[in-house]
Structure formats: structure tokens, C-alpha cells
């Protein structure tokens, strides 16, 4: 993992006079926006037991206790039925209803789809399997979770808290320039500052948006997104 502080020198170089905290917030906001929109950061959980006749699988928080202020789970990307290695795909409740009006009670195995229950607990995700494993079936799944960063700028967060935001090394290797362009587009479009340059800001913004689209397409196709497995709490 790397901290976003490593991106600051390149950002400050092109926005002379920008205060350290302002630049840090721009980088932090850009990283969060990029990860949330592209879903490039995904992690596999360890095995999660599936209880017979129970469609729900609870995914505990993957974020380490030390990182809960700066990282969060976004959604369940996919599940894998571990006995066979078969991927279980996400479907909305409306899609499942169109597929099978009895989807909430249908029993069979292995599950072929899942939907995600609305969260009621902080940073806990719940998958609802379709069809429901019958009483005779005992199995396990692994969940692939989309993660992003989060900050609370403007709500009392200290500079050190934002500086502690960490991201996987692949983000720096593959998307470093993209993050820098996004941060610069935020900074240079600020009005009436020594570093204001709205023409350059528009150029950086266009480049950033195009690269977000490309990264999202790659992430959806799983290109350049190697499997990274973690256990609960990061232990």
C-alpha cells in the first residue's frame, strides 16, 4: 500500500503557491472519485459459509480497524461458489423478479445469481442468493468487494488523517498520471488564486474523464486487475 502523499510533489509543481492542505484535499477527492467510479480496487474475501435454507451471506468489514476513517466497502462485485469455482453474478431485484417471480423462495443449488441487500449496518454488506441452497446443501462462497477511499474534509479531519489515506500500489503504477490530472483540474479551476488556470483545468479535466472511462472499461473486463485476497480486518 502507498499513501497519497507521494503524489503531492507532482501536483504542487504545476500549481505553484497552492497550500499543502488544499493540494492534499484535491488529491484525496480525486482518488476517491476515481476508485468509486471505475471500481478498479477489488478484493476477494476468504471463505464465507453458506447456511442451508438461508439466502443471506453476510460479508464482514474488510477494512482494517486502523483504516476505517479513510477506506470503505462500496458493493459486492461478484461471488464465487468455492466447491466448483463458478462465478455467481449480480442481478438487481427487478431482474430476479423478471427471471423468476418465486425467486425469494426458490430452492436449488448451486446459486446462479445474487442481489445485494440494502445496508443497515456500517460497512457490512449482505448478499442474497438465488436460488436458495436447500437443506441438504452445505457450501461456501468467496466475495469480491469493490473498495474506495473516504475522507471527511471540512468535518474536522486533520491534515494527518488525509495524509494517512492509503491505496494499493497498482493504482500508482497504472493510474498515477490520471490521478494527478484529476487533482490539477480541481485546483486550477479555482477562481482568483495564484495558481488559477481555467484553460489548463479544462484540458486536464477532459483527459481525466477520458481515462476514467477507459479504466472503468478495463476494470469491467478484469484487464490488469489481478486477484488480491485479504482476510477480515486485514490480518
PDB file of N, CA, C and O in Angstrom, residues 155-226:
ATOM      1  N   UNK A 155     -15.036  18.460   7.965  1.00  0.00           N
ATOM      2  CA  UNK A 155     -15.772  17.986   9.139  1.00  0.00           C
ATOM      3  C   UNK A 155     -14.811  17.720  10.295  1.00  0.00           C
ATOM      4  O   UNK A 155     -15.003  16.813  11.088  1.00  0.00           O
ATOM      5  N   UNK A 156     -13.741  18.491  10.341  1.00  0.00           N
ATOM      6  CA  UNK A 156     -12.830  18.386  11.464  1.00  0.00           C
ATOM      7  C   UNK A 156     -11.682  17.430  11.255  1.00  0.00           C
ATOM      8  O   UNK A 156     -10.884  17.216  12.162  1.00  0.00           O
ATOM      9  N   UNK A 157     -11.560  16.847  10.077  1.00  0.00           N
ATOM     10  CA  UNK A 157     -10.460  15.919   9.838  1.00  0.00           C
ATOM     11  C   UNK A 157      -9.147  16.690   9.765  1.00  0.00           C
ATOM     12  O   UNK A 157      -9.087  17.798   9.234  1.00  0.00           O
ATOM     13  N   UNK A 158      -8.111  16.132  10.341  1.00  0.00           N
ATOM     14  CA  UNK A 158      -6.817  16.789  10.373  1.00  0.00           C
ATOM     15  C   UNK A 158      -6.012  16.446   9.129  1.00  0.00           C
ATOM     16  O   UNK A 158      -6.276  15.452   8.447  1.00  0.00           O
ATOM     17  N   UNK A 159      -5.021  17.277   8.842  1.00  0.00           N
ATOM     18  CA  UNK A 159      -4.156  17.028   7.687  1.00  0.00           C
ATOM     19  C   UNK A 159      -3.559  15.638   7.739  1.00  0.00           C
ATOM     20  O   UNK A 159      -3.505  14.933   6.732  1.00  0.00           O
ATOM     21  N   UNK A 160      -3.128  15.213   8.913  1.00  0.00           N
ATOM     22  CA  UNK A 160      -2.500  13.905   9.050  1.00  0.00           C
ATOM     23  C   UNK A 160      -3.466  12.780   8.704  1.00  0.00           C
ATOM     24  O   UNK A 160      -3.060  11.731   8.210  1.00  0.00           O
ATOM     25  N   UNK A 161      -4.780  12.988   8.983  1.00  0.00           N
ATOM     26  CA  UNK A 161      -5.762  11.957   8.662  1.00  0.00           C
ATOM     27  C   UNK A 161      -5.858  11.744   7.157  1.00  0.00           C
ATOM     28  O   UNK A 161      -5.930  10.616   6.669  1.00  0.00           O
ATOM     29  N   UNK A 162      -5.889  12.850   6.397  1.00  0.00           N
ATOM     30  CA  UNK A 162      -5.942  12.735   4.938  1.00  0.00           C
ATOM     31  C   UNK A 162      -4.633  12.154   4.416  1.00  0.00           C
ATOM     32  O   UNK A 162      -4.622  11.318   3.523  1.00  0.00           O
ATOM     33  N   UNK A 163      -3.521  12.581   5.002  1.00  0.00           N
ATOM     34  CA  UNK A 163      -2.219  12.084   4.566  1.00  0.00           C
ATOM     35  C   UNK A 163      -2.088  10.590   4.789  1.00  0.00           C
ATOM     36  O   UNK A 163      -1.310   9.921   4.107  1.00  0.00           O
ATOM     37  N   UNK A 164      -2.862  10.044   5.732  1.00  0.00           N
ATOM     38  CA  UNK A 164      -2.797   8.621   6.026  1.00  0.00           C
ATOM     39  C   UNK A 164      -3.592   7.768   5.048  1.00  0.00           C
ATOM     40  O   UNK A 164      -3.576   6.537   5.146  1.00  0.00           O
ATOM     41  N   UNK A 165      -4.341   8.397   4.134  1.00  0.00           N
ATOM     42  CA  UNK A 165      -5.104   7.630   3.145  1.00  0.00           C
ATOM     43  C   UNK A 165      -4.142   6.778   2.319  1.00  0.00           C
ATOM     44  O   UNK A 165      -3.193   7.286   1.723  1.00  0.00           O
ATOM     45  N   UNK A 166      -4.391   5.472   2.306  1.00  0.00           N
ATOM     46  CA  UNK A 166      -3.532   4.558   1.553  1.00  0.00           C
ATOM     47  C   UNK A 166      -4.323   3.881   0.450  1.00  0.00           C
ATOM     48  O   UNK A 166      -5.528   3.664   0.575  1.00  0.00           O
ATOM     49  N   UNK A 167      -3.630   3.555  -0.632  1.00  0.00           N
ATOM     50  CA  UNK A 167      -4.243   2.875  -1.767  1.00  0.00           C
ATOM     51  C   UNK A 167      -3.294   1.776  -2.237  1.00  0.00           C
ATOM     52  O   UNK A 167      -2.095   1.824  -1.961  1.00  0.00           O
ATOM     53  N   UNK A 168      -3.815   0.775  -2.949  1.00  0.00           N
ATOM     54  CA  UNK A 168      -2.947  -0.290  -3.449  1.00  0.00           C
ATOM     55  C   UNK A 168      -1.892   0.246  -4.418  1.00  0.00           C
ATOM     56  O   UNK A 168      -2.116   1.239  -5.116  1.00  0.00           O
ATOM     57  N   UNK A 169      -0.755  -0.424  -4.457  1.00  0.00           N
ATOM     58  CA  UNK A 169       0.347   0.042  -5.306  1.00  0.00           C
ATOM     59  C   UNK A 169      -0.031   0.062  -6.782  1.00  0.00           C
ATOM     60  O   UNK A 169       0.483   0.883  -7.543  1.00  0.00           O
ATOM     61  N   UNK A 170      -0.929  -0.835  -7.210  1.00  0.00           N
ATOM     62  CA  UNK A 170      -1.291  -0.867  -8.631  1.00  0.00           C
ATOM     63  C   UNK A 170      -1.874   0.462  -9.091  1.00  0.00           C
ATOM     64  O   UNK A 170      -1.736   0.846 -10.256  1.00  0.00           O
ATOM     65  N   UNK A 171      -2.539   1.194  -8.167  1.00  0.00           N
ATOM     66  CA  UNK A 171      -3.123   2.484  -8.539  1.00  0.00           C
ATOM     67  C   UNK A 171      -2.028   3.457  -8.943  1.00  0.00           C
ATOM     68  O   UNK A 171      -2.184   4.226  -9.899  1.00  0.00           O
ATOM     69  N   UNK A 172      -0.905   3.413  -8.246  1.00  0.00           N
ATOM     70  CA  UNK A 172       0.218   4.287  -8.573  1.00  0.00           C
ATOM     71  C   UNK A 172       0.890   3.840  -9.867  1.00  0.00           C
ATOM     72  O   UNK A 172       1.297   4.654 -10.683  1.00  0.00           O
ATOM     73  N   UNK A 173       1.013   2.553 -10.056  1.00  0.00           N
ATOM     74  CA  UNK A 173       1.704   2.049 -11.240  1.00  0.00           C
ATOM     75  C   UNK A 173       0.913   2.318 -12.516  1.00  0.00           C
ATOM     76  O   UNK A 173       1.477   2.696 -13.546  1.00  0.00           O
ATOM     77  N   UNK A 174      -0.400   2.127 -12.462  1.00  0.00           N
ATOM     78  CA  UNK A 174      -1.213   2.210 -13.671  1.00  0.00           C
ATOM     79  C   UNK A 174      -1.900   3.561 -13.868  1.00  0.00           C
ATOM     80  O   UNK A 174      -2.154   3.962 -15.007  1.00  0.00           O
ATOM     81  N   UNK A 175      -2.222   4.247 -12.774  1.00  0.00           N
ATOM     82  CA  UNK A 175      -3.092   5.422 -12.897  1.00  0.00           C
ATOM     83  C   UNK A 175      -2.528   6.665 -12.212  1.00  0.00           C
ATOM     84  O   UNK A 175      -3.276   7.607 -11.950  1.00  0.00           O
ATOM     85  N   UNK A 176      -1.241   6.689 -11.956  1.00  0.00           N
ATOM     86  CA  UNK A 176      -0.626   7.841 -11.295  1.00  0.00           C
ATOM     87  C   UNK A 176      -0.904   9.145 -12.053  1.00  0.00           C
ATOM     88  O   UNK A 176      -1.363  10.134 -11.485  1.00  0.00           O
ATOM     89  N   UNK A 177      -0.621   9.146 -13.349  1.00  0.00           N
ATOM     90  CA  UNK A 177      -0.816  10.361 -14.150  1.00  0.00           C
ATOM     91  C   UNK A 177      -2.286  10.782 -14.186  1.00  0.00           C
ATOM     92  O   UNK A 177      -2.602  11.978 -14.200  1.00  0.00           O
ATOM     93  N   UNK A 178      -3.174   9.795 -14.206  1.00  0.00           N
ATOM     94  CA  UNK A 178      -4.600  10.089 -14.223  1.00  0.00           C
ATOM     95  C   UNK A 178      -5.020  10.820 -12.952  1.00  0.00           C
ATOM     96  O   UNK A 178      -5.749  11.824 -13.001  1.00  0.00           O
ATOM     97  N   UNK A 179      -4.571  10.324 -11.806  1.00  0.00           N
ATOM     98  CA  UNK A 179      -4.911  10.956 -10.526  1.00  0.00           C
ATOM     99  C   UNK A 179      -4.351  12.379 -10.464  1.00  0.00           C
ATOM    100  O   UNK A 179      -5.025  13.316 -10.013  1.00  0.00           O
ATOM    101  N   UNK A 180      -3.121  12.555 -10.930  1.00  0.00           N
ATOM    102  CA  UNK A 180      -2.507  13.885 -10.917  1.00  0.00           C
ATOM    103  C   UNK A 180      -3.307  14.854 -11.786  1.00  0.00           C
ATOM    104  O   UNK A 180      -3.570  16.000 -11.399  1.00  0.00           O
ATOM    105  N   UNK A 181      -3.714  14.407 -12.972  1.00  0.00           N
ATOM    106  CA  UNK A 181      -4.512  15.268 -13.851  1.00  0.00           C
ATOM    107  C   UNK A 181      -5.846  15.633 -13.207  1.00  0.00           C
ATOM    108  O   UNK A 181      -6.305  16.782 -13.309  1.00  0.00           O
ATOM    109  N   UNK A 182      -6.468  14.664 -12.559  1.00  0.00           N
ATOM    110  CA  UNK A 182      -7.740  14.948 -11.896  1.00  0.00           C
ATOM    111  C   UNK A 182      -7.589  15.949 -10.771  1.00  0.00           C
ATOM    112  O   UNK A 182      -8.418  16.850 -10.609  1.00  0.00           O
ATOM    113  N   UNK A 183      -6.525  15.797  -9.988  1.00  0.00           N
ATOM    114  CA  UNK A 183      -6.288  16.734  -8.889  1.00  0.00           C
ATOM    115  C   UNK A 183      -5.994  18.134  -9.421  1.00  0.00           C
ATOM    116  O   UNK A 183      -6.490  19.142  -8.893  1.00  0.00           O
ATOM    117  N   UNK A 184      -5.191  18.207 -10.477  1.00  0.00           N
ATOM    118  CA  UNK A 184      -4.860  19.509 -11.057  1.00  0.00           C
ATOM    119  C   UNK A 184      -6.089  20.187 -11.658  1.00  0.00           C
ATOM    120  O   UNK A 184      -6.236  21.406 -11.576  1.00  0.00           O
ATOM    121  N   UNK A 185      -6.978  19.405 -12.246  1.00  0.00           N
ATOM    122  CA  UNK A 185      -8.195  20.015 -12.806  1.00  0.00           C
ATOM    123  C   UNK A 185      -9.029  20.664 -11.709  1.00  0.00           C
ATOM    124  O   UNK A 185      -9.655  21.708 -11.922  1.00  0.00           O
ATOM    125  N   UNK A 186      -9.036  20.068 -10.511  1.00  0.00           N
ATOM    126  CA  UNK A 186      -9.769  20.642  -9.377  1.00  0.00           C
ATOM    127  C   UNK A 186      -9.104  21.926  -8.889  1.00  0.00           C
ATOM    128  O   UNK A 186      -9.780  22.909  -8.555  1.00  0.00           O
ATOM    129  N   UNK A 187      -7.775  21.909  -8.824  1.00  0.00           N
ATOM    130  CA  UNK A 187      -7.045  23.054  -8.294  1.00  0.00           C
ATOM    131  C   UNK A 187      -7.031  24.236  -9.254  1.00  0.00           C
ATOM    132  O   UNK A 187      -7.274  25.391  -8.868  1.00  0.00           O
ATOM    133  N   UNK A 188      -6.748  23.967 -10.522  1.00  0.00           N
ATOM    134  CA  UNK A 188      -6.568  25.056 -11.484  1.00  0.00           C
ATOM    135  C   UNK A 188      -7.864  25.772 -11.838  1.00  0.00           C
ATOM    136  O   UNK A 188      -7.839  26.899 -12.326  1.00  0.00           O
ATOM    137  N   UNK A 189      -9.016  25.113 -11.602  1.00  0.00           N
ATOM    138  CA  UNK A 189     -10.279  25.777 -11.906  1.00  0.00           C
ATOM    139  C   UNK A 189     -10.773  26.665 -10.758  1.00  0.00           C
ATOM    140  O   UNK A 189     -11.801  27.351 -10.897  1.00  0.00           O
ATOM    141  N   UNK A 190     -10.077  26.651  -9.633  1.00  0.00           N
ATOM    142  CA  UNK A 190     -10.433  27.560  -8.536  1.00  0.00           C
ATOM    143  C   UNK A 190     -10.237  29.002  -8.991  1.00  0.00           C
ATOM    144  O   UNK A 190      -9.220  29.338  -9.582  1.00  0.00           O
ATOM    145  N   UNK A 191     -11.200  29.836  -8.712  1.00  0.00           N
ATOM    146  CA  UNK A 191     -11.119  31.217  -9.181  1.00  0.00           C
ATOM    147  C   UNK A 191     -10.281  32.123  -8.281  1.00  0.00           C
ATOM    148  O   UNK A 191     -10.275  31.967  -7.068  1.00  0.00           O
ATOM    149  N   UNK A 192      -9.574  33.067  -8.910  1.00  0.00           N
ATOM    150  CA  UNK A 192      -8.885  34.107  -8.169  1.00  0.00           C
ATOM    151  C   UNK A 192      -7.713  33.660  -7.331  1.00  0.00           C
ATOM    152  O   UNK A 192      -7.359  34.331  -6.354  1.00  0.00           O
ATOM    153  N   UNK A 193      -7.087  32.555  -7.695  1.00  0.00           N
ATOM    154  CA  UNK A 193      -5.918  32.093  -6.947  1.00  0.00           C
ATOM    155  C   UNK A 193      -4.658  32.284  -7.786  1.00  0.00           C
ATOM    156  O   UNK A 193      -4.717  32.418  -9.007  1.00  0.00           O
ATOM    157  N   UNK A 194      -3.529  32.290  -7.101  1.00  0.00           N
ATOM    158  CA  UNK A 194      -2.262  32.453  -7.823  1.00  0.00           C
ATOM    159  C   UNK A 194      -2.055  31.350  -8.851  1.00  0.00           C
ATOM    160  O   UNK A 194      -1.389  31.551  -9.867  1.00  0.00           O
ATOM    161  N   UNK A 195      -2.610  30.201  -8.589  1.00  0.00           N
ATOM    162  CA  UNK A 195      -2.401  29.040  -9.461  1.00  0.00           C
ATOM    163  C   UNK A 195      -3.570  28.806 -10.430  1.00  0.00           C
ATOM    164  O   UNK A 195      -3.567  27.827 -11.163  1.00  0.00           O
ATOM    165  N   UNK A 196      -4.542  29.688 -10.444  1.00  0.00           N
ATOM    166  CA  UNK A 196      -5.708  29.512 -11.308  1.00  0.00           C
ATOM    167  C   UNK A 196      -5.308  29.503 -12.789  1.00  0.00           C
ATOM    168  O   UNK A 196      -4.567  30.370 -13.249  1.00  0.00           O
ATOM    169  N   UNK A 197      -5.820  28.517 -13.524  1.00  0.00           N
ATOM    170  CA  UNK A 197      -5.602  28.429 -14.975  1.00  0.00           C
ATOM    171  C   UNK A 197      -6.763  27.613 -15.533  1.00  0.00           C
ATOM    172  O   UNK A 197      -6.678  26.390 -15.680  1.00  0.00           O
ATOM    173  N   UNK A 198      -7.863  28.296 -15.834  1.00  0.00           N
ATOM    174  CA  UNK A 198      -9.081  27.574 -16.198  1.00  0.00           C
ATOM    175  C   UNK A 198      -8.986  26.886 -17.561  1.00  0.00           C
ATOM    176  O   UNK A 198      -9.655  25.866 -17.781  1.00  0.00           O
ATOM    177  N   UNK A 199      -8.168  27.402 -18.440  1.00  0.00           N
ATOM    178  CA  UNK A 199      -7.979  26.734 -19.735  1.00  0.00           C
ATOM    179  C   UNK A 199      -7.283  25.396 -19.533  1.00  0.00           C
ATOM    180  O   UNK A 199      -7.718  24.357 -20.036  1.00  0.00           O
ATOM    181  N   UNK A 200      -6.198  25.404 -18.764  1.00  0.00           N
ATOM    182  CA  UNK A 200      -5.483  24.169 -18.491  1.00  0.00           C
ATOM    183  C   UNK A 200      -6.328  23.215 -17.652  1.00  0.00           C
ATOM    184  O   UNK A 200      -6.266  22.003 -17.826  1.00  0.00           O
ATOM    185  N   UNK A 201      -7.151  23.792 -16.768  1.00  0.00           N
ATOM    186  CA  UNK A 201      -8.031  22.958 -15.939  1.00  0.00           C
ATOM    187  C   UNK A 201      -8.999  22.169 -16.809  1.00  0.00           C
ATOM    188  O   UNK A 201      -9.241  20.986 -16.565  1.00  0.00           O
ATOM    189  N   UNK A 202      -9.568  22.831 -17.838  1.00  0.00           N
ATOM    190  CA  UNK A 202     -10.489  22.131 -18.739  1.00  0.00           C
ATOM    191  C   UNK A 202      -9.781  21.015 -19.487  1.00  0.00           C
ATOM    192  O   UNK A 202     -10.332  19.926 -19.691  1.00  0.00           O
ATOM    193  N   UNK A 203      -8.543  21.274 -19.901  1.00  0.00           N
ATOM    194  CA  UNK A 203      -7.781  20.259 -20.618  1.00  0.00           C
ATOM    195  C   UNK A 203      -7.514  19.049 -19.727  1.00  0.00           C
ATOM    196  O   UNK A 203      -7.716  17.902 -20.128  1.00  0.00           O
ATOM    197  N   UNK A 204      -7.077  19.309 -18.493  1.00  0.00           N
ATOM    198  CA  UNK A 204      -6.823  18.212 -17.558  1.00  0.00           C
ATOM    199  C   UNK A 204      -8.115  17.462 -17.233  1.00  0.00           C
ATOM    200  O   UNK A 204      -8.119  16.233 -17.103  1.00  0.00           O
ATOM    201  N   UNK A 205      -9.216  18.198 -17.107  1.00  0.00           N
ATOM    202  CA  UNK A 205     -10.491  17.568 -16.789  1.00  0.00           C
ATOM    203  C   UNK A 205     -10.930  16.624 -17.899  1.00  0.00           C
ATOM    204  O   UNK A 205     -11.398  15.502 -17.636  1.00  0.00           O
ATOM    205  N   UNK A 206     -10.774  17.052 -19.162  1.00  0.00           N
ATOM    206  CA  UNK A 206     -11.134  16.195 -20.293  1.00  0.00           C
ATOM    207  C   UNK A 206     -10.275  14.940 -20.319  1.00  0.00           C
ATOM    208  O   UNK A 206     -10.771  13.832 -20.539  1.00  0.00           O
ATOM    209  N   UNK A 207      -8.977  15.106 -20.084  1.00  0.00           N
ATOM    210  CA  UNK A 207      -8.079  13.950 -20.067  1.00  0.00           C
ATOM    211  C   UNK A 207      -8.457  12.987 -18.938  1.00  0.00           C
ATOM    212  O   UNK A 207      -8.484  11.771 -19.128  1.00  0.00           O
ATOM    213  N   UNK A 208      -8.742  13.561 -17.778  1.00  0.00           N
ATOM    214  CA  UNK A 208      -9.110  12.742 -16.622  1.00  0.00           C
ATOM    215  C   UNK A 208     -10.387  11.953 -16.900  1.00  0.00           C
ATOM    216  O   UNK A 208     -10.455  10.736 -16.659  1.00  0.00           O
ATOM    217  N   UNK A 209     -11.407  12.626 -17.421  1.00  0.00           N
ATOM    218  CA  UNK A 209     -12.683  11.953 -17.682  1.00  0.00           C
ATOM    219  C   UNK A 209     -12.515  10.837 -18.706  1.00  0.00           C
ATOM    220  O   UNK A 209     -13.109   9.755 -18.573  1.00  0.00           O
ATOM    221  N   UNK A 210     -11.727  11.077 -19.754  1.00  0.00           N
ATOM    222  CA  UNK A 210     -11.486  10.038 -20.757  1.00  0.00           C
ATOM    223  C   UNK A 210     -10.781   8.836 -20.153  1.00  0.00           C
ATOM    224  O   UNK A 210     -11.094   7.680 -20.481  1.00  0.00           O
ATOM    225  N   UNK A 211      -9.842   9.091 -19.249  1.00  0.00           N
ATOM    226  CA  UNK A 211      -9.094   7.996 -18.650  1.00  0.00           C
ATOM    227  C   UNK A 211      -9.931   7.250 -17.615  1.00  0.00           C
ATOM    228  O   UNK A 211      -9.731   6.048 -17.402  1.00  0.00           O
ATOM    229  N   UNK A 212     -10.871   7.937 -16.978  1.00  0.00           N
ATOM    230  CA  UNK A 212     -11.810   7.259 -16.085  1.00  0.00           C
ATOM    231  C   UNK A 212     -12.663   6.272 -16.878  1.00  0.00           C
ATOM    232  O   UNK A 212     -12.885   5.131 -16.450  1.00  0.00           O
ATOM    233  N   UNK A 213     -13.139   6.689 -18.026  1.00  0.00           N
ATOM    234  CA  UNK A 213     -13.945   5.803 -18.873  1.00  0.00           C
ATOM    235  C   UNK A 213     -13.130   4.580 -19.291  1.00  0.00           C
ATOM    236  O   UNK A 213     -13.616   3.438 -19.241  1.00  0.00           O
ATOM    237  N   UNK A 214     -11.874   4.815 -19.685  1.00  0.00           N
ATOM    238  CA  UNK A 214     -11.016   3.703 -20.101  1.00  0.00           C
ATOM    239  C   UNK A 214     -10.739   2.754 -18.933  1.00  0.00           C
ATOM    240  O   UNK A 214     -10.811   1.530 -19.079  1.00  0.00           O
ATOM    241  N   UNK A 215     -10.454   3.301 -17.763  1.00  0.00           N
ATOM    242  CA  UNK A 215     -10.166   2.478 -16.590  1.00  0.00           C
ATOM    243  C   UNK A 215     -11.393   1.675 -16.168  1.00  0.00           C
ATOM    244  O   UNK A 215     -11.276   0.511 -15.772  1.00  0.00           O
ATOM    245  N   UNK A 216     -12.573   2.283 -16.250  1.00  0.00           N
ATOM    246  CA  UNK A 216     -13.812   1.579 -15.914  1.00  0.00           C
ATOM    247  C   UNK A 216     -14.036   0.412 -16.863  1.00  0.00           C
ATOM    248  O   UNK A 216     -14.413  -0.694 -16.451  1.00  0.00           O
ATOM    249  N   UNK A 217     -13.786   0.640 -18.146  1.00  0.00           N
ATOM    250  CA  UNK A 217     -13.941  -0.423 -19.137  1.00  0.00           C
ATOM    251  C   UNK A 217     -12.971  -1.570 -18.860  1.00  0.00           C
ATOM    252  O   UNK A 217     -13.343  -2.745 -18.929  1.00  0.00           O
ATOM    253  N   UNK A 218     -11.742  -1.225 -18.521  1.00  0.00           N
ATOM    254  CA  UNK A 218     -10.749  -2.251 -18.210  1.00  0.00           C
ATOM    255  C   UNK A 218     -11.118  -3.016 -16.957  1.00  0.00           C
ATOM    256  O   UNK A 218     -10.971  -4.244 -16.890  1.00  0.00           O
ATOM    257  N   UNK A 219     -11.594  -2.300 -15.945  1.00  0.00           N
ATOM    258  CA  UNK A 219     -11.975  -2.962 -14.699  1.00  0.00           C
ATOM    259  C   UNK A 219     -13.153  -3.897 -14.908  1.00  0.00           C
ATOM    260  O   UNK A 219     -13.200  -5.002 -14.355  1.00  0.00           O
ATOM    261  N   UNK A 220     -14.123  -3.473 -15.727  1.00  0.00           N
ATOM    262  CA  UNK A 220     -15.281  -4.320 -16.004  1.00  0.00           C
ATOM    263  C   UNK A 220     -14.867  -5.601 -16.713  1.00  0.00           C
ATOM    264  O   UNK A 220     -15.458  -6.670 -16.522  1.00  0.00           O
ATOM    265  N   UNK A 221     -13.843  -5.499 -17.553  1.00  0.00           N
ATOM    266  CA  UNK A 221     -13.367  -6.664 -18.292  1.00  0.00           C
ATOM    267  C   UNK A 221     -12.304  -7.437 -17.517  1.00  0.00           C
ATOM    268  O   UNK A 221     -11.779  -8.433 -18.017  1.00  0.00           O
ATOM    269  N   UNK A 222     -11.986  -6.925 -16.321  1.00  0.00           N
ATOM    270  CA  UNK A 222     -10.964  -7.539 -15.464  1.00  0.00           C
ATOM    271  C   UNK A 222      -9.571  -7.465 -16.062  1.00  0.00           C
ATOM    272  O   UNK A 222      -8.698  -8.254 -15.716  1.00  0.00           O
ATOM    273  N   UNK A 223      -9.342  -6.556 -17.001  1.00  0.00           N
ATOM    274  CA  UNK A 223      -7.998  -6.381 -17.544  1.00  0.00           C
ATOM    275  C   UNK A 223      -7.125  -5.684 -16.504  1.00  0.00           C
ATOM    276  O   UNK A 223      -7.510  -4.686 -15.919  1.00  0.00           O
ATOM    277  N   UNK A 224      -5.914  -6.187 -16.324  1.00  0.00           N
ATOM    278  CA  UNK A 224      -4.961  -5.546 -15.435  1.00  0.00           C
ATOM    279  C   UNK A 224      -5.423  -5.459 -13.999  1.00  0.00           C
ATOM    280  O   UNK A 224      -4.972  -4.616 -13.245  1.00  0.00           O
ATOM    281  N   UNK A 225      -6.340  -6.350 -13.593  1.00  0.00           N
ATOM    282  CA  UNK A 225      -6.884  -6.296 -12.241  1.00  0.00           C
ATOM    283  C   UNK A 225      -6.663  -7.636 -11.567  1.00  0.00           C
ATOM    284  O   UNK A 225      -7.575  -8.437 -11.448  1.00  0.00           O
ATOM    285  N   UNK A 226      -5.435  -7.935 -11.147  1.00  0.00           N
ATOM    286  CA  UNK A 226      -5.126  -9.241 -10.584  1.00  0.00           C
ATOM    287  C   UNK A 226      -5.887  -9.501  -9.302  1.00  0.00           C
ATOM    288  O   UNK A 226      -6.267  -8.578  -8.586  1.00  0.00           O
TER     289      UNK A 226
END
